[in-house]
């Protein structure tokens, strides 16, 4: 697989073993190709990851081999990569790596990291998110074009409730993600509540096309606003991350005028470096301003007071949360309901 090579990454020397190991057999991309990709888009992915506790999605033998998520910082991680101590919903805790230079990204790629999953917090305050992340997830029977339609309505909702601006990107699959930089004033629970308010407003405006129903049996052929992606320890692939699919797609930051024009298949490990060289990071200004969630939280309070719309179910691995409704899928609840007396 070739002798190890040493790469100069912003003045940091990173050793890459087995550089010729094929990670994407369909395209022939190697570990060295992966490392060179992350160097090429370095300023962009570092902007997305800087100072954020980051989970690594690792494929040591390439995209066709076994894989796993690594939350805890690897024991062999160099001391120039800082960490942050984070707490999981279970009550357990761990130290996670927090990239502060592109060398950290390339170091992780050496160990088969394809996708980086940053928390929506910075290492100096791991309990107050500084991003509201909206995941538009196509359900069976829908596709990317349906997500595009929902994204444009989402843009209008964000503007109406607080003058918020979102930065869109492809998921690397069929979906779209929209990130809103926010003031780090609110807890994970409050940010999740704001995401629920966004989803409910979109559902009211596009009832045939958008849903916030947690249970799959209730979603139908609609775009699911996955509000639980804002819960603690739930993360979304970073901008510029390579996704583990045979054609090596990447999660591509977009300008709003590109949403509906560009397609996810346009962006992969081979094409993104050229785009980056021409345009730079199209989300480079994302951290220039932080927005308030007050208008969305007011909407959430009105939903609860006027319509009785409180909390929604958490993911199954979470402990029962205060105010959460019964966590059981509707069809099962109907079966368990005792018969009424004659």
PDB file of N, CA and C in Angstrom, residues 113-165:
ATOM      1  N   UNK A 113     -11.115   8.461   9.237  1.00  0.00           N
ATOM      2  CA  UNK A 113     -12.278   9.310   9.477  1.00  0.00           C
ATOM      3  C   UNK A 113     -12.746   9.903   8.160  1.00  0.00           C
ATOM      4  N   UNK A 114     -13.966   9.569   7.768  1.00  0.00           N
ATOM      5  CA  UNK A 114     -14.563  10.156   6.579  1.00  0.00           C
ATOM      6  C   UNK A 114     -15.405  11.370   6.931  1.00  0.00           C
ATOM      7  N   UNK A 115     -16.247  11.211   7.958  1.00  0.00           N
ATOM      8  CA  UNK A 115     -17.210  12.259   8.301  1.00  0.00           C
ATOM      9  C   UNK A 115     -16.954  12.778   9.705  1.00  0.00           C
ATOM     10  N   UNK A 116     -17.026  14.099   9.851  1.00  0.00           N
ATOM     11  CA  UNK A 116     -16.844  14.761  11.141  1.00  0.00           C
ATOM     12  C   UNK A 116     -18.203  15.251  11.633  1.00  0.00           C
ATOM     13  N   UNK A 117     -18.508  14.939  12.887  1.00  0.00           N
ATOM     14  CA  UNK A 117     -19.799  15.285  13.474  1.00  0.00           C
ATOM     15  C   UNK A 117     -19.578  16.228  14.668  1.00  0.00           C
ATOM     16  N   UNK A 118     -19.550  17.537  14.415  1.00  0.00           N
ATOM     17  CA  UNK A 118     -19.306  18.484  15.504  1.00  0.00           C
ATOM     18  C   UNK A 118     -20.566  18.774  16.312  1.00  0.00           C
ATOM     19  N   UNK A 119     -20.393  18.957  17.606  1.00  0.00           N
ATOM     20  CA  UNK A 119     -21.476  19.442  18.453  1.00  0.00           C
ATOM     21  C   UNK A 119     -21.763  20.904  18.100  1.00  0.00           C
ATOM     22  N   UNK A 120     -22.976  21.398  18.406  1.00  0.00           N
ATOM     23  CA  UNK A 120     -23.309  22.797  18.118  1.00  0.00           C
ATOM     24  C   UNK A 120     -22.862  23.733  19.245  1.00  0.00           C
ATOM     25  N   UNK A 121     -21.740  23.397  19.892  1.00  0.00           N
ATOM     26  CA  UNK A 121     -21.207  24.199  20.991  1.00  0.00           C
ATOM     27  C   UNK A 121     -19.712  24.378  20.769  1.00  0.00           C
ATOM     28  N   UNK A 122     -19.123  25.301  21.523  1.00  0.00           N
ATOM     29  CA  UNK A 122     -17.669  25.481  21.514  1.00  0.00           C
ATOM     30  C   UNK A 122     -17.113  24.954  22.834  1.00  0.00           C
ATOM     31  N   UNK A 123     -15.832  24.639  22.832  1.00  0.00           N
ATOM     32  CA  UNK A 123     -15.241  23.971  23.988  1.00  0.00           C
ATOM     33  C   UNK A 123     -15.223  24.820  25.250  1.00  0.00           C
ATOM     34  N   UNK A 124     -15.335  26.137  25.120  1.00  0.00           N
ATOM     35  CA  UNK A 124     -15.331  26.970  26.318  1.00  0.00           C
ATOM     36  C   UNK A 124     -16.704  27.026  26.994  1.00  0.00           C
ATOM     37  N   UNK A 125     -17.763  26.549  26.325  1.00  0.00           N
ATOM     38  CA  UNK A 125     -19.103  26.498  26.918  1.00  0.00           C
ATOM     39  C   UNK A 125     -19.865  25.368  26.234  1.00  0.00           C
ATOM     40  N   UNK A 126     -19.773  24.177  26.794  1.00  0.00           N
ATOM     41  CA  UNK A 126     -20.313  22.992  26.130  1.00  0.00           C
ATOM     42  C   UNK A 126     -21.793  22.758  26.422  1.00  0.00           C
ATOM     43  N   UNK A 127     -22.424  23.634  27.164  1.00  0.00           N
ATOM     44  CA  UNK A 127     -23.838  23.462  27.496  1.00  0.00           C
ATOM     45  C   UNK A 127     -24.746  24.496  26.837  1.00  0.00           C
ATOM     46  N   UNK A 128     -24.184  25.427  26.081  1.00  0.00           N
ATOM     47  CA  UNK A 128     -24.972  26.475  25.427  1.00  0.00           C
ATOM     48  C   UNK A 128     -24.691  26.463  23.930  1.00  0.00           C
ATOM     49  N   UNK A 129     -25.578  25.875  23.141  1.00  0.00           N
ATOM     50  CA  UNK A 129     -25.355  25.824  21.695  1.00  0.00           C
ATOM     51  C   UNK A 129     -25.240  27.214  21.075  1.00  0.00           C
ATOM     52  N   UNK A 130     -24.410  27.307  20.049  1.00  0.00           N
ATOM     53  CA  UNK A 130     -24.299  28.563  19.298  1.00  0.00           C
ATOM     54  C   UNK A 130     -24.761  28.374  17.855  1.00  0.00           C
ATOM     55  N   UNK A 131     -25.449  27.256  17.591  1.00  0.00           N
ATOM     56  CA  UNK A 131     -26.070  27.029  16.288  1.00  0.00           C
ATOM     57  C   UNK A 131     -27.421  26.349  16.470  1.00  0.00           C
ATOM     58  N   UNK A 132     -28.400  26.834  15.738  1.00  0.00           N
ATOM     59  CA  UNK A 132     -29.671  26.137  15.567  1.00  0.00           C
ATOM     60  C   UNK A 132     -29.570  25.389  14.247  1.00  0.00           C
ATOM     61  N   UNK A 133     -29.721  24.065  14.277  1.00  0.00           N
ATOM     62  CA  UNK A 133     -29.527  23.252  13.093  1.00  0.00           C
ATOM     63  C   UNK A 133     -30.854  22.603  12.704  1.00  0.00           C
ATOM     64  N   UNK A 134     -31.292  22.843  11.483  1.00  0.00           N
ATOM     65  CA  UNK A 134     -32.543  22.287  10.983  1.00  0.00           C
ATOM     66  C   UNK A 134     -32.207  21.238   9.923  1.00  0.00           C
ATOM     67  N   UNK A 135     -32.657  20.009  10.161  1.00  0.00           N
ATOM     68  CA  UNK A 135     -32.404  18.885   9.280  1.00  0.00           C
ATOM     69  C   UNK A 135     -33.685  18.566   8.510  1.00  0.00           C
ATOM     70  N   UNK A 136     -33.658  18.757   7.198  1.00  0.00           N
ATOM     71  CA  UNK A 136     -34.794  18.452   6.328  1.00  0.00           C
ATOM     72  C   UNK A 136     -34.552  17.083   5.708  1.00  0.00           C
ATOM     73  N   UNK A 137     -35.262  16.091   6.219  1.00  0.00           N
ATOM     74  CA  UNK A 137     -34.972  14.691   5.934  1.00  0.00           C
ATOM     75  C   UNK A 137     -36.052  14.076   5.038  1.00  0.00           C
ATOM     76  N   UNK A 138     -35.740  13.809   3.771  1.00  0.00           N
ATOM     77  CA  UNK A 138     -36.738  13.193   2.884  1.00  0.00           C
ATOM     78  C   UNK A 138     -37.137  11.797   3.355  1.00  0.00           C
ATOM     79  N   UNK A 139     -38.440  11.539   3.376  1.00  0.00           N
ATOM     80  CA  UNK A 139     -38.974  10.229   3.731  1.00  0.00           C
ATOM     81  C   UNK A 139     -39.233   9.417   2.455  1.00  0.00           C
ATOM     82  N   UNK A 140     -39.438   8.111   2.595  1.00  0.00           N
ATOM     83  CA  UNK A 140     -39.717   7.300   1.398  1.00  0.00           C
ATOM     84  C   UNK A 140     -40.843   7.898   0.566  1.00  0.00           C
ATOM     85  N   UNK A 141     -40.603   7.990  -0.737  1.00  0.00           N
ATOM     86  CA  UNK A 141     -41.578   8.610  -1.626  1.00  0.00           C
ATOM     87  C   UNK A 141     -41.298  10.070  -1.900  1.00  0.00           C
ATOM     88  N   UNK A 142     -40.279  10.630  -1.245  1.00  0.00           N
ATOM     89  CA  UNK A 142     -39.875  12.016  -1.504  1.00  0.00           C
ATOM     90  C   UNK A 142     -38.413  12.020  -1.925  1.00  0.00           C
ATOM     91  N   UNK A 143     -37.945  13.153  -2.421  1.00  0.00           N
ATOM     92  CA  UNK A 143     -36.570  13.236  -2.891  1.00  0.00           C
ATOM     93  C   UNK A 143     -35.986  14.608  -2.607  1.00  0.00           C
ATOM     94  N   UNK A 144     -34.826  14.866  -3.176  1.00  0.00           N
ATOM     95  CA  UNK A 144     -34.120  16.120  -2.931  1.00  0.00           C
ATOM     96  C   UNK A 144     -34.946  17.330  -3.346  1.00  0.00           C
ATOM     97  N   UNK A 145     -35.666  17.235  -4.433  1.00  0.00           N
ATOM     98  CA  UNK A 145     -36.474  18.366  -4.903  1.00  0.00           C
ATOM     99  C   UNK A 145     -37.539  18.740  -3.868  1.00  0.00           C
ATOM    100  N   UNK A 146     -38.070  17.756  -3.156  1.00  0.00           N
ATOM    101  CA  UNK A 146     -39.033  18.044  -2.089  1.00  0.00           C
ATOM    102  C   UNK A 146     -38.348  18.760  -0.923  1.00  0.00           C
ATOM    103  N   UNK A 147     -37.118  18.353  -0.625  1.00  0.00           N
ATOM    104  CA  UNK A 147     -36.364  19.035   0.425  1.00  0.00           C
ATOM    105  C   UNK A 147     -36.069  20.479   0.035  1.00  0.00           C
ATOM    106  N   UNK A 148     -35.788  20.708  -1.236  1.00  0.00           N
ATOM    107  CA  UNK A 148     -35.550  22.069  -1.731  1.00  0.00           C
ATOM    108  C   UNK A 148     -36.777  22.941  -1.502  1.00  0.00           C
ATOM    109  N   UNK A 149     -37.939  22.421  -1.853  1.00  0.00           N
ATOM    110  CA  UNK A 149     -39.178  23.177  -1.668  1.00  0.00           C
ATOM    111  C   UNK A 149     -39.371  23.542  -0.196  1.00  0.00           C
ATOM    112  N   UNK A 150     -39.112  22.581   0.685  1.00  0.00           N
ATOM    113  CA  UNK A 150     -39.236  22.845   2.116  1.00  0.00           C
ATOM    114  C   UNK A 150     -38.198  23.867   2.572  1.00  0.00           C
ATOM    115  N   UNK A 151     -37.000  23.794   2.027  1.00  0.00           N
ATOM    116  CA  UNK A 151     -35.931  24.714   2.440  1.00  0.00           C
ATOM    117  C   UNK A 151     -36.287  26.160   2.132  1.00  0.00           C
ATOM    118  N   UNK A 152     -36.898  26.412   0.995  1.00  0.00           N
ATOM    119  CA  UNK A 152     -37.262  27.788   0.659  1.00  0.00           C
ATOM    120  C   UNK A 152     -38.357  28.311   1.599  1.00  0.00           C
ATOM    121  N   UNK A 153     -39.266  27.435   2.004  1.00  0.00           N
ATOM    122  CA  UNK A 153     -40.272  27.857   2.983  1.00  0.00           C
ATOM    123  C   UNK A 153     -39.624  28.063   4.344  1.00  0.00           C
ATOM    124  N   UNK A 154     -38.683  27.222   4.688  1.00  0.00           N
ATOM    125  CA  UNK A 154     -37.937  27.393   5.936  1.00  0.00           C
ATOM    126  C   UNK A 154     -37.239  28.744   5.962  1.00  0.00           C
ATOM    127  N   UNK A 155     -36.658  29.126   4.856  1.00  0.00           N
ATOM    128  CA  UNK A 155     -35.982  30.425   4.792  1.00  0.00           C
ATOM    129  C   UNK A 155     -36.951  31.551   5.142  1.00  0.00           C
ATOM    130  N   UNK A 156     -38.177  31.468   4.630  1.00  0.00           N
ATOM    131  CA  UNK A 156     -39.181  32.499   4.921  1.00  0.00           C
ATOM    132  C   UNK A 156     -39.585  32.472   6.386  1.00  0.00           C
ATOM    133  N   UNK A 157     -39.736  31.284   6.964  1.00  0.00           N
ATOM    134  CA  UNK A 157     -40.106  31.165   8.379  1.00  0.00           C
ATOM    135  C   UNK A 157     -39.030  31.778   9.267  1.00  0.00           C
ATOM    136  N   UNK A 158     -37.783  31.457   8.993  1.00  0.00           N
ATOM    137  CA  UNK A 158     -36.689  31.998   9.791  1.00  0.00           C
ATOM    138  C   UNK A 158     -36.657  33.518   9.740  1.00  0.00           C
ATOM    139  N   UNK A 159     -36.861  34.077   8.560  1.00  0.00           N
ATOM    140  CA  UNK A 159     -36.854  35.530   8.416  1.00  0.00           C
ATOM    141  C   UNK A 159     -38.018  36.166   9.161  1.00  0.00           C
ATOM    142  N   UNK A 160     -39.181  35.520   9.111  1.00  0.00           N
ATOM    143  CA  UNK A 160     -40.371  36.084   9.755  1.00  0.00           C
ATOM    144  C   UNK A 160     -40.264  36.079  11.273  1.00  0.00           C
ATOM    145  N   UNK A 161     -39.635  35.057  11.823  1.00  0.00           N
ATOM    146  CA  UNK A 161     -39.547  34.943  13.280  1.00  0.00           C
ATOM    147  C   UNK A 161     -38.146  35.314  13.756  1.00  0.00           C
ATOM    148  N   UNK A 162     -37.929  36.603  13.829  1.00  0.00           N
ATOM    149  CA  UNK A 162     -36.683  37.113  14.387  1.00  0.00           C
ATOM    150  C   UNK A 162     -35.674  37.579  13.383  1.00  0.00           C
ATOM    151  N   UNK A 163     -36.043  37.610  12.089  1.00  0.00           N
ATOM    152  CA  UNK A 163     -35.073  38.031  11.080  1.00  0.00           C
ATOM    153  C   UNK A 163     -33.864  37.133  11.026  1.00  0.00           C
ATOM    154  N   UNK A 164     -34.069  35.838  11.249  1.00  0.00           N
ATOM    155  CA  UNK A 164     -32.957  34.896  11.272  1.00  0.00           C
ATOM    156  C   UNK A 164     -32.484  34.584   9.859  1.00  0.00           C
ATOM    157  N   UNK A 165     -31.198  34.359   9.734  1.00  0.00           N
ATOM    158  CA  UNK A 165     -30.625  33.946   8.456  1.00  0.00           C
ATOM    159  C   UNK A 165     -30.048  32.559   8.596  1.00  0.00           C
TER     160      UNK A 165
END
